[in-house]
Amino acid sequence: MRHCNACGHAVEFRVPDGDHLPRHICPHCGHIQYINPKVVVGVIPEHADGRVLMCRRNIEPRLGLWTFPAGYMEASETTAQGAAREAMEEAQVDVHVDGLLMVINVPYVSQVYMIYRGTMRGDHFGPTFESSEVRLMREDEIPWDDIAFPTIWNGLRQFFDDRAKGRYEVHSLDLAFRRKPPLRDEVAGDAATP
Amino acid sequence: MRHCNACGHAVEFRVPDGDHLPRHICPHCGHIQYINPKVVVGVIPEHADGRVLMCRRNIEPRLGLWTFPAGYMEASETTAQGAAREAMEEAQVDVHVDGLLMVINVPYVSQVYMIYRGTMRGDHFGPTFESSEVRLMREDEIPWDDIAFPTIWNGLRQFFDDRAKGRYEVHSLDLAFRRKPPLRDEVAGDAATP
């Protein structure tokens, strides 16, 4: 970030009065531009037969690897609306968003993942610009070694664990460092819960 | 947003190739600048005697009204770390963040609130630049008509309701429209949960 998005002047990077962190400040018009963490919203779409819908990424990063529908939250939507939107955009699937499954913090890239459970409405799905292949998979068909991101890996793992127990909860997970694929005991699971 | 923050050139507002929503695009360098929803992190600090720590706002908006510590999440922190940071900044209080209490979507201002329960470490707290007055309050002392934001009102209400039941859960709430003070039956409570 080198220029002011209000007036176009070159910005300075310093601590504003009354603040405690350096910000991008415009010396010309005074505008302060903040860098905010991003919210990623996703949903695990479950078919009536228990299989879940997985997408093979057709775009970088992680081209060719697998994920459930997830992407950046847009302005003026809720997290659940965003998750349903991503399902339609990435897999052509109409999903009823059932409930929040997991909040995953990824501070090393300033992201917060909000992962939902969802139920497919009907049987329609298919490939899209973002997904070269979209497939229903049983748990034993999930390509655990070819999952696109550690957040997706952990969300899926939690989903199947909760389902096996017959009880869904809302889980919190902080991914402490960059590693792929992550092993469950290397991350701080449910760190914020007693 | 009128100028490119990479090169300073005036931006255009149109749908990029392969996208579905208009974005701020620089015709000079090609940079696309996205507007992302903001995460607000907060914590309800509970004293060993059951009272909660409330702050009287010393800054606009809602100068003079009451809140628990909450503010914009910073880059490179987790939501729980952000909540603890806000407690220190706004109330000089050291809080152990216990668990997530509530996710509140406020799509009309593109915000997602992540509200935590927390336990005060020790007895120290006090006023700050952002809080003219910081006070421990019993539930019957909470100034429900002078709470700064509907998100704060709902978070507090949920906290006391769960505590009375003896069981904390993670709640989801979507605030559907702008109103102050909100009444619980006018908002879509636990909308995303079955």
Short mmCIF file of N, CA and C in Angstrom, two decimals, chain B residues 26-99:
data_model
loop_
_atom_site.label_atom_id
_atom_site.label_comp_id
_atom_site.label_asym_id
_atom_site.label_seq_id
_atom_site.Cartn_x
_atom_site.Cartn_y
_atom_site.Cartn_z
N CYS B 26 -7.79 -0.53 -11.05
CA CYS B 26 -6.92 0.52 -11.57
C CYS B 26 -6.65 0.29 -13.06
N PRO B 27 -7.05 1.24 -13.91
CA PRO B 27 -6.81 1.07 -15.35
C PRO B 27 -5.33 1.28 -15.71
N HIS B 28 -4.56 1.83 -14.78
CA HIS B 28 -3.15 2.10 -15.04
C HIS B 28 -2.28 0.87 -14.74
N CYS B 29 -2.42 0.30 -13.54
CA CYS B 29 -1.54 -0.82 -13.15
C CYS B 29 -2.28 -2.15 -13.02
N GLY B 30 -3.63 -2.14 -13.10
CA GLY B 30 -4.38 -3.39 -13.06
C GLY B 30 -4.73 -3.88 -11.67
N HIS B 31 -4.25 -3.19 -10.64
CA HIS B 31 -4.51 -3.60 -9.26
C HIS B 31 -6.01 -3.55 -8.96
N ILE B 32 -6.53 -4.59 -8.28
CA ILE B 32 -7.92 -4.62 -7.85
C ILE B 32 -7.95 -4.47 -6.33
N GLN B 33 -8.72 -3.50 -5.85
CA GLN B 33 -8.80 -3.29 -4.41
C GLN B 33 -10.17 -3.72 -3.91
N TYR B 34 -10.18 -4.72 -3.03
CA TYR B 34 -11.44 -5.27 -2.53
C TYR B 34 -11.86 -4.56 -1.25
N ILE B 35 -13.15 -4.46 -1.05
CA ILE B 35 -13.68 -3.97 0.22
C ILE B 35 -14.16 -5.18 1.01
N ASN B 36 -13.55 -5.44 2.16
CA ASN B 36 -13.86 -6.63 2.94
C ASN B 36 -14.64 -6.27 4.19
N PRO B 37 -15.51 -7.18 4.61
CA PRO B 37 -16.19 -6.99 5.89
C PRO B 37 -15.17 -6.91 7.02
N LYS B 38 -15.53 -6.25 8.11
CA LYS B 38 -14.60 -6.11 9.24
C LYS B 38 -15.04 -7.01 10.39
N VAL B 39 -14.03 -7.54 11.08
CA VAL B 39 -14.29 -8.35 12.26
C VAL B 39 -14.14 -7.47 13.50
N VAL B 40 -15.16 -7.49 14.36
CA VAL B 40 -15.08 -6.82 15.66
C VAL B 40 -14.96 -7.90 16.72
N VAL B 41 -13.94 -7.79 17.56
CA VAL B 41 -13.73 -8.77 18.62
C VAL B 41 -14.00 -8.13 19.98
N GLY B 42 -14.66 -8.88 20.84
CA GLY B 42 -14.99 -8.33 22.16
C GLY B 42 -14.99 -9.43 23.21
N VAL B 43 -14.92 -9.00 24.46
CA VAL B 43 -14.95 -9.98 25.56
C VAL B 43 -15.74 -9.39 26.73
N ILE B 44 -16.49 -10.26 27.39
CA ILE B 44 -17.21 -9.88 28.61
C ILE B 44 -16.37 -10.35 29.78
N PRO B 45 -15.64 -9.42 30.45
CA PRO B 45 -14.74 -9.81 31.53
C PRO B 45 -15.53 -10.04 32.82
N GLU B 46 -15.44 -11.24 33.36
CA GLU B 46 -16.19 -11.58 34.58
C GLU B 46 -15.24 -11.59 35.77
N HIS B 47 -15.63 -10.89 36.83
CA HIS B 47 -14.85 -10.88 38.07
C HIS B 47 -15.18 -12.14 38.86
N ALA B 48 -14.30 -12.51 39.77
CA ALA B 48 -14.53 -13.70 40.60
C ALA B 48 -15.85 -13.61 41.35
N ASP B 49 -16.33 -12.39 41.64
CA ASP B 49 -17.59 -12.25 42.39
C ASP B 49 -18.82 -12.24 41.48
N GLY B 50 -18.61 -12.50 40.17
CA GLY B 50 -19.74 -12.61 39.25
C GLY B 50 -20.10 -11.32 38.53
N ARG B 51 -19.54 -10.19 38.98
CA ARG B 51 -19.84 -8.95 38.27
C ARG B 51 -19.07 -8.90 36.95
N VAL B 52 -19.56 -8.12 35.99
CA VAL B 52 -18.87 -7.98 34.71
C VAL B 52 -18.37 -6.55 34.55
N LEU B 53 -17.29 -6.41 33.78
CA LEU B 53 -16.64 -5.10 33.66
C LEU B 53 -17.20 -4.34 32.46
N MET B 54 -17.72 -3.17 32.73
CA MET B 54 -18.33 -2.34 31.69
C MET B 54 -17.58 -1.02 31.55
N CYS B 55 -17.55 -0.52 30.32
CA CYS B 55 -16.81 0.71 29.99
C CYS B 55 -17.78 1.77 29.45
N ARG B 56 -17.59 3.00 29.91
CA ARG B 56 -18.38 4.11 29.38
C ARG B 56 -17.57 4.77 28.27
N ARG B 57 -18.13 4.82 27.08
CA ARG B 57 -17.37 5.27 25.92
C ARG B 57 -16.97 6.74 26.02
N ASN B 58 -15.69 6.97 25.81
CA ASN B 58 -15.12 8.32 25.86
C ASN B 58 -14.87 8.86 24.46
N ILE B 59 -15.29 8.10 23.44
CA ILE B 59 -15.08 8.49 22.05
C ILE B 59 -16.37 8.28 21.27
N GLU B 60 -16.46 8.98 20.15
CA GLU B 60 -17.59 8.76 19.25
C GLU B 60 -17.33 7.51 18.42
N PRO B 61 -18.31 6.80 17.88
CA PRO B 61 -19.74 7.08 18.11
C PRO B 61 -20.21 6.58 19.46
N ARG B 62 -21.40 7.02 19.85
CA ARG B 62 -22.04 6.57 21.10
C ARG B 62 -21.25 6.98 22.33
N LEU B 63 -20.66 8.19 22.26
CA LEU B 63 -19.97 8.78 23.42
C LEU B 63 -20.91 8.79 24.63
N GLY B 64 -20.39 8.30 25.77
CA GLY B 64 -21.19 8.34 27.01
C GLY B 64 -22.02 7.10 27.26
N LEU B 65 -22.17 6.26 26.24
CA LEU B 65 -22.95 5.02 26.44
C LEU B 65 -22.00 3.88 26.85
N TRP B 66 -22.59 2.77 27.26
CA TRP B 66 -21.83 1.68 27.88
C TRP B 66 -21.62 0.49 26.96
N THR B 67 -20.48 -0.18 27.17
CA THR B 67 -20.12 -1.36 26.38
C THR B 67 -19.19 -2.23 27.21
N PHE B 68 -19.04 -3.50 26.81
CA PHE B 68 -17.89 -4.25 27.29
C PHE B 68 -16.77 -4.03 26.27
N PRO B 69 -15.51 -4.37 26.60
CA PRO B 69 -14.40 -4.10 25.67
C PRO B 69 -14.60 -4.80 24.33
N ALA B 70 -14.50 -4.04 23.25
CA ALA B 70 -14.67 -4.58 21.90
C ALA B 70 -14.10 -3.59 20.90
N GLY B 71 -13.57 -4.11 19.80
CA GLY B 71 -13.03 -3.22 18.77
C GLY B 71 -12.58 -4.01 17.56
N TYR B 72 -12.08 -3.31 16.57
CA TYR B 72 -11.67 -3.98 15.34
C TYR B 72 -10.49 -4.91 15.55
N MET B 73 -10.62 -6.11 15.01
CA MET B 73 -9.52 -7.07 15.01
C MET B 73 -8.35 -6.50 14.20
N GLU B 74 -7.12 -6.73 14.67
CA GLU B 74 -5.92 -6.29 13.96
C GLU B 74 -5.36 -7.43 13.11
N ALA B 75 -4.54 -7.08 12.13
CA ALA B 75 -3.83 -8.07 11.34
C ALA B 75 -2.91 -8.89 12.27
N SER B 76 -2.69 -10.14 11.91
CA SER B 76 -1.71 -11.03 12.57
C SER B 76 -2.04 -11.43 13.99
N GLU B 77 -3.29 -11.26 14.40
CA GLU B 77 -3.70 -11.77 15.71
C GLU B 77 -4.87 -12.73 15.51
N THR B 78 -5.17 -13.52 16.57
CA THR B 78 -6.37 -14.35 16.52
C THR B 78 -7.52 -13.55 17.11
N THR B 79 -8.74 -14.05 16.92
CA THR B 79 -9.91 -13.35 17.45
C THR B 79 -9.83 -13.27 18.98
N ALA B 80 -9.40 -14.36 19.63
CA ALA B 80 -9.31 -14.35 21.10
C ALA B 80 -8.21 -13.40 21.57
N GLN B 81 -7.08 -13.38 20.86
CA GLN B 81 -6.01 -12.44 21.21
C GLN B 81 -6.50 -11.00 21.05
N GLY B 82 -7.26 -10.75 20.00
CA GLY B 82 -7.79 -9.41 19.76
C GLY B 82 -8.74 -8.99 20.87
N ALA B 83 -9.57 -9.92 21.33
CA ALA B 83 -10.52 -9.61 22.39
C ALA B 83 -9.77 -9.25 23.68
N ALA B 84 -8.72 -10.02 24.00
CA ALA B 84 -7.92 -9.73 25.20
C ALA B 84 -7.20 -8.39 25.06
N ARG B 85 -6.70 -8.10 23.86
CA ARG B 85 -6.03 -6.81 23.62
C ARG B 85 -6.99 -5.64 23.84
N GLU B 86 -8.20 -5.77 23.33
CA GLU B 86 -9.17 -4.70 23.51
C GLU B 86 -9.48 -4.47 24.99
N ALA B 87 -9.55 -5.57 25.77
CA ALA B 87 -9.83 -5.44 27.20
C ALA B 87 -8.73 -4.64 27.90
N MET B 88 -7.48 -4.91 27.51
CA MET B 88 -6.36 -4.16 28.09
C MET B 88 -6.38 -2.70 27.64
N GLU B 89 -6.63 -2.48 26.36
CA GLU B 89 -6.61 -1.11 25.82
C GLU B 89 -7.75 -0.24 26.36
N GLU B 90 -8.92 -0.84 26.50
CA GLU B 90 -10.10 -0.02 26.83
C GLU B 90 -10.39 0.02 28.32
N ALA B 91 -9.88 -0.98 29.08
CA ALA B 91 -10.25 -1.04 30.49
C ALA B 91 -9.09 -1.37 31.42
N GLN B 92 -7.86 -1.42 30.87
CA GLN B 92 -6.68 -1.74 31.67
C GLN B 92 -6.82 -3.07 32.40
N VAL B 93 -7.57 -4.00 31.81
CA VAL B 93 -7.83 -5.25 32.52
C VAL B 93 -7.18 -6.43 31.79
N ASP B 94 -6.59 -7.32 32.59
CA ASP B 94 -5.97 -8.54 32.08
C ASP B 94 -7.02 -9.64 32.12
N VAL B 95 -7.41 -10.13 30.95
CA VAL B 95 -8.52 -11.09 30.87
C VAL B 95 -8.04 -12.42 30.29
N HIS B 96 -8.40 -13.50 30.93
CA HIS B 96 -8.25 -14.82 30.30
C HIS B 96 -9.49 -15.08 29.46
N VAL B 97 -9.29 -15.28 28.16
CA VAL B 97 -10.42 -15.51 27.27
C VAL B 97 -10.84 -16.98 27.39
N ASP B 98 -12.08 -17.20 27.83
CA ASP B 98 -12.53 -18.56 28.14
C ASP B 98 -13.12 -19.28 26.93
N GLY B 99 -13.97 -18.61 26.17
CA GLY B 99 -14.59 -19.30 25.05
C GLY B 99 -15.48 -18.36 24.27
#
